[in-house]
CSV table of C-alpha atoms and ligand atoms in Angstrom, one decimal:
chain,number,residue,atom,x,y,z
A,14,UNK,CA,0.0,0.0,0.0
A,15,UNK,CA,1.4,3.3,-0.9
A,16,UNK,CA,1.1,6.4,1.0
A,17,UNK,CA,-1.9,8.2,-0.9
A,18,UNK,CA,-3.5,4.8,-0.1
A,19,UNK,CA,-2.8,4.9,3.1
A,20,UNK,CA,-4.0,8.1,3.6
A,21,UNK,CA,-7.3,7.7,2.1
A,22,UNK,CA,-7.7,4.4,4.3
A,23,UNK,CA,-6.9,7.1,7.2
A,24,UNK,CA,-9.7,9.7,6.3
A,25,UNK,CA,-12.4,6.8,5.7
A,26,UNK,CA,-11.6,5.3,9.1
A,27,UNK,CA,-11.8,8.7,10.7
A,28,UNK,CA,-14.5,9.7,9.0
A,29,UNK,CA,-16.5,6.5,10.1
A,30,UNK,CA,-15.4,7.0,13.6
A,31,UNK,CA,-17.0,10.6,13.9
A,32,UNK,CA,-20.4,9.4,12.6
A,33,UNK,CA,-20.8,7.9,16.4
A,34,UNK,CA,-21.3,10.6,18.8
A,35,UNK,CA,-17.8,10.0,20.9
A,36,UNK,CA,-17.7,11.6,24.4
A,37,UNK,CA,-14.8,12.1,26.8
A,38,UNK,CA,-16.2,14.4,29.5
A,39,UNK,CA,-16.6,12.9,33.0
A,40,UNK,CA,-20.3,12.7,33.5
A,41,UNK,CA,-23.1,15.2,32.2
A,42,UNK,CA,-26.5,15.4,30.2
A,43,UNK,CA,-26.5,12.9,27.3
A,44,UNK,CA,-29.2,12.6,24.5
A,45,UNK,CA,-28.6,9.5,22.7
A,46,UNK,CA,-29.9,9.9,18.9
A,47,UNK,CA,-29.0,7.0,17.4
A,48,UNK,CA,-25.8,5.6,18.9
A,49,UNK,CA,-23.1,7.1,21.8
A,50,UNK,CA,-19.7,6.2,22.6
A,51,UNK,CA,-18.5,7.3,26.1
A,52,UNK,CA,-14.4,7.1,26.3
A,53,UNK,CA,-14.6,8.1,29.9
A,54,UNK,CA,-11.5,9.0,31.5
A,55,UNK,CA,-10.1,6.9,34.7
A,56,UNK,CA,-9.0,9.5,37.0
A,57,UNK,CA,-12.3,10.7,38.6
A,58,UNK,CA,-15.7,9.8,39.7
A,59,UNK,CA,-18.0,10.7,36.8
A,60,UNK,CA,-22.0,10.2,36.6
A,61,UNK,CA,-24.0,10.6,33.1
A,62,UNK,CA,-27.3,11.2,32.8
A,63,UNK,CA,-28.4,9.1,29.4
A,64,UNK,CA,-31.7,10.2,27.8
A,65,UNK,CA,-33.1,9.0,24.7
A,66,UNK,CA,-36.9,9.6,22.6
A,67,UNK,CA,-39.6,8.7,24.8
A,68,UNK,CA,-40.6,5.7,23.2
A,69,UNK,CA,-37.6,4.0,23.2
A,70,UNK,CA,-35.2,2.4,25.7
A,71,UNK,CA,-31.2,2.1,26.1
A,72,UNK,CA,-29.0,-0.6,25.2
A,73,UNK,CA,-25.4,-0.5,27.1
A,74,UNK,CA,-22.6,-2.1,26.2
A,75,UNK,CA,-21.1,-3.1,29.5
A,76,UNK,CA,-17.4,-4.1,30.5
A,77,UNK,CA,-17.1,-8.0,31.4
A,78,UNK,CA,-14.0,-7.2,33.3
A,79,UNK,CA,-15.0,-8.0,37.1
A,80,UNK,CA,-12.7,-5.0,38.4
A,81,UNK,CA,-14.1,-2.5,36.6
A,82,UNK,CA,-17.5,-4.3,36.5
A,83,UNK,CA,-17.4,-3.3,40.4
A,84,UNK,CA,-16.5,0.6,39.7
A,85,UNK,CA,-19.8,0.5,37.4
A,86,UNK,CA,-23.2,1.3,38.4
A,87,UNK,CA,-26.3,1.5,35.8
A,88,UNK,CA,-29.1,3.1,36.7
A,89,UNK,CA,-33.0,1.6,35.4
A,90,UNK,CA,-33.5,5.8,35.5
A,91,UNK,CA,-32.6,8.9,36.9
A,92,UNK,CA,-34.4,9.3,39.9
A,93,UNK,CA,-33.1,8.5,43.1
A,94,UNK,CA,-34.0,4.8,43.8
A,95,UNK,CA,-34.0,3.8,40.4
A,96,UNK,CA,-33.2,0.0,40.3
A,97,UNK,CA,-29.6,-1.1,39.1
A,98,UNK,CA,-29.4,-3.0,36.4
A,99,UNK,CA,-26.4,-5.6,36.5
A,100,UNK,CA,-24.8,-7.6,33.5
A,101,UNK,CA,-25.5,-10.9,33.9
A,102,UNK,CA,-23.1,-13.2,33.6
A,103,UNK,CA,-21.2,-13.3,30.1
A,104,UNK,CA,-24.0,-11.3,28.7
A,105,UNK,CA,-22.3,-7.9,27.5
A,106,UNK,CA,-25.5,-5.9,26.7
A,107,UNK,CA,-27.7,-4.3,29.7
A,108,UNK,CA,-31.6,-2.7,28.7
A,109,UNK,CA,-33.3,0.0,30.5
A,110,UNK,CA,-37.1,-0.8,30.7
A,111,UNK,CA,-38.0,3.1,29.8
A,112,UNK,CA,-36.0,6.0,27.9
A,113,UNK,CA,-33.3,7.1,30.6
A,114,UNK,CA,-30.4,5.7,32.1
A,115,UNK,CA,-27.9,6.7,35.1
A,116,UNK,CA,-24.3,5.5,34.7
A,117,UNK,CA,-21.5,6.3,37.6
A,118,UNK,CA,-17.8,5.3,37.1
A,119,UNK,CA,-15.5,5.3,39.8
A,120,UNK,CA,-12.0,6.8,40.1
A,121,UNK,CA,-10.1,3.5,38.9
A,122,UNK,CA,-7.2,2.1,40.7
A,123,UNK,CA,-4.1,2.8,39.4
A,124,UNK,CA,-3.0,-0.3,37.8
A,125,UNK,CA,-6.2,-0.6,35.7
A,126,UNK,CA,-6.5,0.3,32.2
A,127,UNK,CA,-6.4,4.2,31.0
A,128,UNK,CA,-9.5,3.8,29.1
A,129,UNK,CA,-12.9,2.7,29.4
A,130,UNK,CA,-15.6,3.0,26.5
A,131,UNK,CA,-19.2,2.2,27.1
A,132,UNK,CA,-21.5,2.2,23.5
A,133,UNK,CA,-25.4,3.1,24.2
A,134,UNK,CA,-27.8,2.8,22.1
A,135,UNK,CA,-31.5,3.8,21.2
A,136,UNK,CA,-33.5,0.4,20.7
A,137,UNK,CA,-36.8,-0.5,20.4
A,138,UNK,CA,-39.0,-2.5,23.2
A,139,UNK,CA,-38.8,-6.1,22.6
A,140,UNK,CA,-41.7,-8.4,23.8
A,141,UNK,CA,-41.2,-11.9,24.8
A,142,UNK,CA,-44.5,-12.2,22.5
A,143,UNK,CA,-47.5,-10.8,21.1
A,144,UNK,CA,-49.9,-13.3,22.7
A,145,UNK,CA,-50.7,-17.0,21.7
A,146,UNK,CA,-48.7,-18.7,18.7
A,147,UNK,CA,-46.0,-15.9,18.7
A,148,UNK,CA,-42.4,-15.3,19.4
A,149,UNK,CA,-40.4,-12.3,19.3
A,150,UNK,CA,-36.6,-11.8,19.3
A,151,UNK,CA,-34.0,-9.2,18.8
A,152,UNK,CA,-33.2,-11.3,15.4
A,153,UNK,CA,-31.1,-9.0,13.5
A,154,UNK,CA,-29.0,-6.7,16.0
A,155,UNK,CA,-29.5,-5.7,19.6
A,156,UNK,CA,-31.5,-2.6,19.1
A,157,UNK,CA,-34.8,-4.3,16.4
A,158,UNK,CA,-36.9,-6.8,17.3
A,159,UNK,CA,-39.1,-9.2,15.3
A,160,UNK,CA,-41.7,-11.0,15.5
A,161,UNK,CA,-43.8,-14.0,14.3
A,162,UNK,CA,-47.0,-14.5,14.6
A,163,UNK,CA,-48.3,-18.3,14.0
A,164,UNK,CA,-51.7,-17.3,13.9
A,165,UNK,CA,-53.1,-17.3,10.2
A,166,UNK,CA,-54.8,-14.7,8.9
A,167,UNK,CA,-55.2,-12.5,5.0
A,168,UNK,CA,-52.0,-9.9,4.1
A,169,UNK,CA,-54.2,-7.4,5.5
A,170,UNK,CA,-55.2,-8.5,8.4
A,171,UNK,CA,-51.5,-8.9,9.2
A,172,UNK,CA,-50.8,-5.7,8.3
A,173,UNK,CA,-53.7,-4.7,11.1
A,174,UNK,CA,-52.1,-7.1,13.4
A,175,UNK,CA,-48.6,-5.6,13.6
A,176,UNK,CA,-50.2,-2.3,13.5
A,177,UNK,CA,-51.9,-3.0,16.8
A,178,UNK,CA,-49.1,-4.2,18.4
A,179,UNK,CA,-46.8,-0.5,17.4
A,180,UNK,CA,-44.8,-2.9,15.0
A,181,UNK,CA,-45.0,-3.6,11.2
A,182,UNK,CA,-45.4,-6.2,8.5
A,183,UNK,CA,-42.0,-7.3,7.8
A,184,UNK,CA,-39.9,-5.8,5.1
A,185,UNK,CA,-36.5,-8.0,4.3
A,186,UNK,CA,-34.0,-5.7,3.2
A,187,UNK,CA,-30.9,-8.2,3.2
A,188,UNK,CA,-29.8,-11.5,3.0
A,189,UNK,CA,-28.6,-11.7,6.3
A,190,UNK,CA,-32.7,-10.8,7.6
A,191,UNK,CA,-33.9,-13.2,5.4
A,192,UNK,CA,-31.7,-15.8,6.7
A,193,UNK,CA,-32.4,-15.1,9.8
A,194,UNK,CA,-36.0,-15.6,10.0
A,195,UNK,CA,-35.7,-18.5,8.1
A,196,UNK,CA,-33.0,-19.9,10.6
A,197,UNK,CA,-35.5,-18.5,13.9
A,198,UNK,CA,-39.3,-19.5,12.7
A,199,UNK,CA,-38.4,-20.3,9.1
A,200,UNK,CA,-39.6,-24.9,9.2
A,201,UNK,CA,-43.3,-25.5,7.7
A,202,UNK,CA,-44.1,-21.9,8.4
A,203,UNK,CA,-45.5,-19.5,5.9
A,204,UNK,CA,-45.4,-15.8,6.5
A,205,UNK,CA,-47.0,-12.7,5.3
A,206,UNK,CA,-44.3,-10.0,4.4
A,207,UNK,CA,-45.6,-6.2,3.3
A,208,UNK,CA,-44.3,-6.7,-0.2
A,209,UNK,CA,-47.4,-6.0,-2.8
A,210,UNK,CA,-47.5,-5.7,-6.3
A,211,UNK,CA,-48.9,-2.1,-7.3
A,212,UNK,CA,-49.7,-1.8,-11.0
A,213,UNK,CA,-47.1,-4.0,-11.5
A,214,UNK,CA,-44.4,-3.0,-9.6
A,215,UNK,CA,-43.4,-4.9,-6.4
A,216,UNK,CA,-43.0,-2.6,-3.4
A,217,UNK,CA,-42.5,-3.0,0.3
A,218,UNK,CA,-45.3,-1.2,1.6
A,219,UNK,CA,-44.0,-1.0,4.9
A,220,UNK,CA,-41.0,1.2,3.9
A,221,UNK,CA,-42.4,2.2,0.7
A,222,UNK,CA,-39.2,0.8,-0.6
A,223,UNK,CA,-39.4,-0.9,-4.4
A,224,UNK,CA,-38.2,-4.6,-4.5
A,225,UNK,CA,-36.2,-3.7,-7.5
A,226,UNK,CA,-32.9,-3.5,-7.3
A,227,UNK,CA,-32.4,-5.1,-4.5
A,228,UNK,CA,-32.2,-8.3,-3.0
A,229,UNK,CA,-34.6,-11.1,-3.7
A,230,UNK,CA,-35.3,-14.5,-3.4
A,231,UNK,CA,-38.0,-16.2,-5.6
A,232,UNK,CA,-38.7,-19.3,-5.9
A,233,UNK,CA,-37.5,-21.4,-8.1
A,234,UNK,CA,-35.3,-18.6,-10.0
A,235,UNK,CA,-37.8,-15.5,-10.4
A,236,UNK,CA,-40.8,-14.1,-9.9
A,237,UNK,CA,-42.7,-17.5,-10.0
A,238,UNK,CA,-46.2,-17.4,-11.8
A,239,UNK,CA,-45.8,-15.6,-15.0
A,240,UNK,CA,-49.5,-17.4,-16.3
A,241,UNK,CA,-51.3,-13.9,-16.7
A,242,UNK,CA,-54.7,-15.2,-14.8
A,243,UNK,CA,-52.3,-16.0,-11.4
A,244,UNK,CA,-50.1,-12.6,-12.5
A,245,UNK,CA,-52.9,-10.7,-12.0
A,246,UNK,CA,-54.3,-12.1,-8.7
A,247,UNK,CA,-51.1,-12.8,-7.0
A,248,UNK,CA,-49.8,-9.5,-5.9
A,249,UNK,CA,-48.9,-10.1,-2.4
A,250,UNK,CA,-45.6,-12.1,-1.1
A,251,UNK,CA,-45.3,-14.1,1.3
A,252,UNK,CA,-41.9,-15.8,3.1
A,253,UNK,CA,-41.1,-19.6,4.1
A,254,UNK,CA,-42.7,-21.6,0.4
A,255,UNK,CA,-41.0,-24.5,-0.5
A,256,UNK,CA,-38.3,-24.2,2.4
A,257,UNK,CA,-36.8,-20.8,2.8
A,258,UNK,CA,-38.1,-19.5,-0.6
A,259,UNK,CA,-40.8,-16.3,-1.7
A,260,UNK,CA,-43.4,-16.8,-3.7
A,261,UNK,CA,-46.3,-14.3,-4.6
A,262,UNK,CA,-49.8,-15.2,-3.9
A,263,UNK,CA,-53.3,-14.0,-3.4
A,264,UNK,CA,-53.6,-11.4,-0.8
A,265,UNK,CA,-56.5,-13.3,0.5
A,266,UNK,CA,-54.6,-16.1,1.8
A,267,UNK,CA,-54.1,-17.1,5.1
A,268,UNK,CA,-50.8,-17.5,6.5
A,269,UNK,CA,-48.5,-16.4,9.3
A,270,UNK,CA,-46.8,-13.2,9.9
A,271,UNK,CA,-43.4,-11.6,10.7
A,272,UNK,CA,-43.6,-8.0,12.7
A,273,UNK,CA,-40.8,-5.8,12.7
A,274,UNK,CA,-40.1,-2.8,14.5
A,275,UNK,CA,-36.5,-0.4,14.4
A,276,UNK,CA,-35.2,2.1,16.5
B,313,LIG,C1,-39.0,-18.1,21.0
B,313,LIG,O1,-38.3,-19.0,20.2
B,313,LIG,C2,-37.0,-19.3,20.7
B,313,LIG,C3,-36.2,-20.1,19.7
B,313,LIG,O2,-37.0,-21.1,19.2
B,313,LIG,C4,-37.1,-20.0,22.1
B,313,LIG,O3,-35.8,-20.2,22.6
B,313,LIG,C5,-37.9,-19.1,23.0
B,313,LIG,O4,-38.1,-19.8,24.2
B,313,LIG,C6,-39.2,-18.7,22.4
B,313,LIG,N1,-39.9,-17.8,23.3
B,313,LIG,C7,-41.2,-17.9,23.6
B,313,LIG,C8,-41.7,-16.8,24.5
B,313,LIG,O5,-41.9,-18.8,23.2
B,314,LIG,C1,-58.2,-13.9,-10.9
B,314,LIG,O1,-59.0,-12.7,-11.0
B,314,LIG,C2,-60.0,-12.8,-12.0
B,314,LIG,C3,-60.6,-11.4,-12.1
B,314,LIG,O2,-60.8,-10.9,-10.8
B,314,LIG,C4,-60.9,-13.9,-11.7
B,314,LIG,O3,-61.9,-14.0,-12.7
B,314,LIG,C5,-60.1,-15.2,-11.6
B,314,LIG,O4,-61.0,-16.2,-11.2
B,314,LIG,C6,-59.0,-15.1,-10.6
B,314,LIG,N1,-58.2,-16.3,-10.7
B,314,LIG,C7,-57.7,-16.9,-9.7
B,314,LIG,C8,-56.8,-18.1,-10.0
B,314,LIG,O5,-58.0,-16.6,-8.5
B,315,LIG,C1,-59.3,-10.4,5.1
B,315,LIG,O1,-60.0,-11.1,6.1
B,315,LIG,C2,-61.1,-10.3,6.7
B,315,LIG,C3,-61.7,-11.1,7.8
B,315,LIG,O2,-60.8,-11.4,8.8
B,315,LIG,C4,-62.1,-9.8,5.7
B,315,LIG,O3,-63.0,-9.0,6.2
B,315,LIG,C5,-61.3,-9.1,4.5
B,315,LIG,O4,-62.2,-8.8,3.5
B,315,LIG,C6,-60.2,-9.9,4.0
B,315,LIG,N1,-59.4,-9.1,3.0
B,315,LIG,C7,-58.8,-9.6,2.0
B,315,LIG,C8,-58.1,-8.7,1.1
B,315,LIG,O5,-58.9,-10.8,1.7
């Protein structure tokens, strides 16, 4: 690698860096927007107050290291009282149950480490379920949360059903989603998804994204009834035919749904 190169490879990783919020103060007000990293110093006791949008909670990053795990204290809150919320064993992410958060760090010993980052971030609410036949599960990263609903119903009557539960219909943007629903809920289920056909072009409702370009994943190689009778009824997808396939069908079909909801 030459120098230009090197440079370049500089600005990009510095550039990425300063997308994240970083702070260094000890303690203070802070509004987490999307994501947050604290580099807090060592040398003094510092308390943060963490805040984000009303509707959302806080997701921190905790140290697994038992001597500093002792210097840490995260508050459910910020009023006095609040319940602490500890890091379970081996598990490296911590959730407030409402939008705010206190964090205290301790002057650390001497011998310890000069830094200590914490990352916080805004995620959504994630239900253990949405009632009978359903399973949610932060499926894709540990601020979104899915669910699935076993319960059949038409496309949209799972639209309705996500609604009412402040999520909606799923829309797979990647791969990796995809994969990971089939790998979760994917055997012998069939699920709605919010992908319709609008005169003639495939959209995700949900995101008023259009399928094309982008990724997809007909079954058997494309978009699978081409007979102009089926074309013309079949304008809804849904997720889990013939294995871990999509296939369009009539919105008026009753199948399972996933629910998605992002910070
Ligand atoms: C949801 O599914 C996962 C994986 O199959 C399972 O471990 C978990 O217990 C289920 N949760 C509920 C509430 O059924
Ligand atoms: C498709 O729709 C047309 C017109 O609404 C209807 O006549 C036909 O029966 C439908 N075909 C299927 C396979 O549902
Ligand atoms: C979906 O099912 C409901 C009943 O649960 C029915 O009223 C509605 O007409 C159906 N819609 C479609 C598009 O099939």
């Amino acid at each position: 690698m030459n120098n230009q190169q090197f440079g370049f490879l500089v600005f990009i990783c510095s550039a990425f860096i300063a997308s994240v919020s970083a702070l260094n103060a000890c303690g203070g007000k802070v509004f987490v927007e999307d994501e947050v990293v604290i580099d807090a110093p060592t040398d003094a006791d510092c308390v943060w107050q963490i805040e984000t949008e009303t509707d959302r909670i806080l997701a921190i990053s905790a140290v697994r290291d038992e001597n500093l795990q002792q210097l840490l204290t995260i508050r459910d809150g910020l009023v006095e009282g609040s319940p602490i919320l500890l890091a379970e064993e081996q598990q490296e992410i911590v959730y407030t149950t409402q939008s705010t958060a206190e964090i205290r760090l301790q002057k650390m010993p001497k011998t310890s480490a000069s830094h200590f980052q914490l990352k916080i971030q805004k995620a959504v609410v994630c239900p253990t379920d949405l009632g009978l036949e359903s399973n949610c599960t932060r499926l894709i990263d540990d601020v979104s949360c899915h669910c699935a609903s076993f319960t059949k119903r038409n496309q949209t009557d799972q639209v309705a059903f996500c609604d009412d539960n402040g999520m909606l219909l799923v829309s797979i943007e990647t791969p990796e989603e995809d994969q990971a629903i089939s790998d979760t809920w994917g055997l012998g289920s069939d699920f709605w998804t919010s992908c319709v056909k609008n005169f003639g072009r495939w959209v995700w409702e949900a995101t008023g994204k259009n399928l094309y370009p982008g990724y997809v994943n007909w079954y058997p190689i494309a978009e699978p009834f081409c007979n102009d009778q089926w074309d013309a009824n079949y304008t809804c997808m849904l997720i889990g035919y013939n294995g871990l396939h999509w296939a369009s069908y009539h919105c008026d079909g009753v199948w399972g749904a996933v629910c998605e909801l992002h910070p």
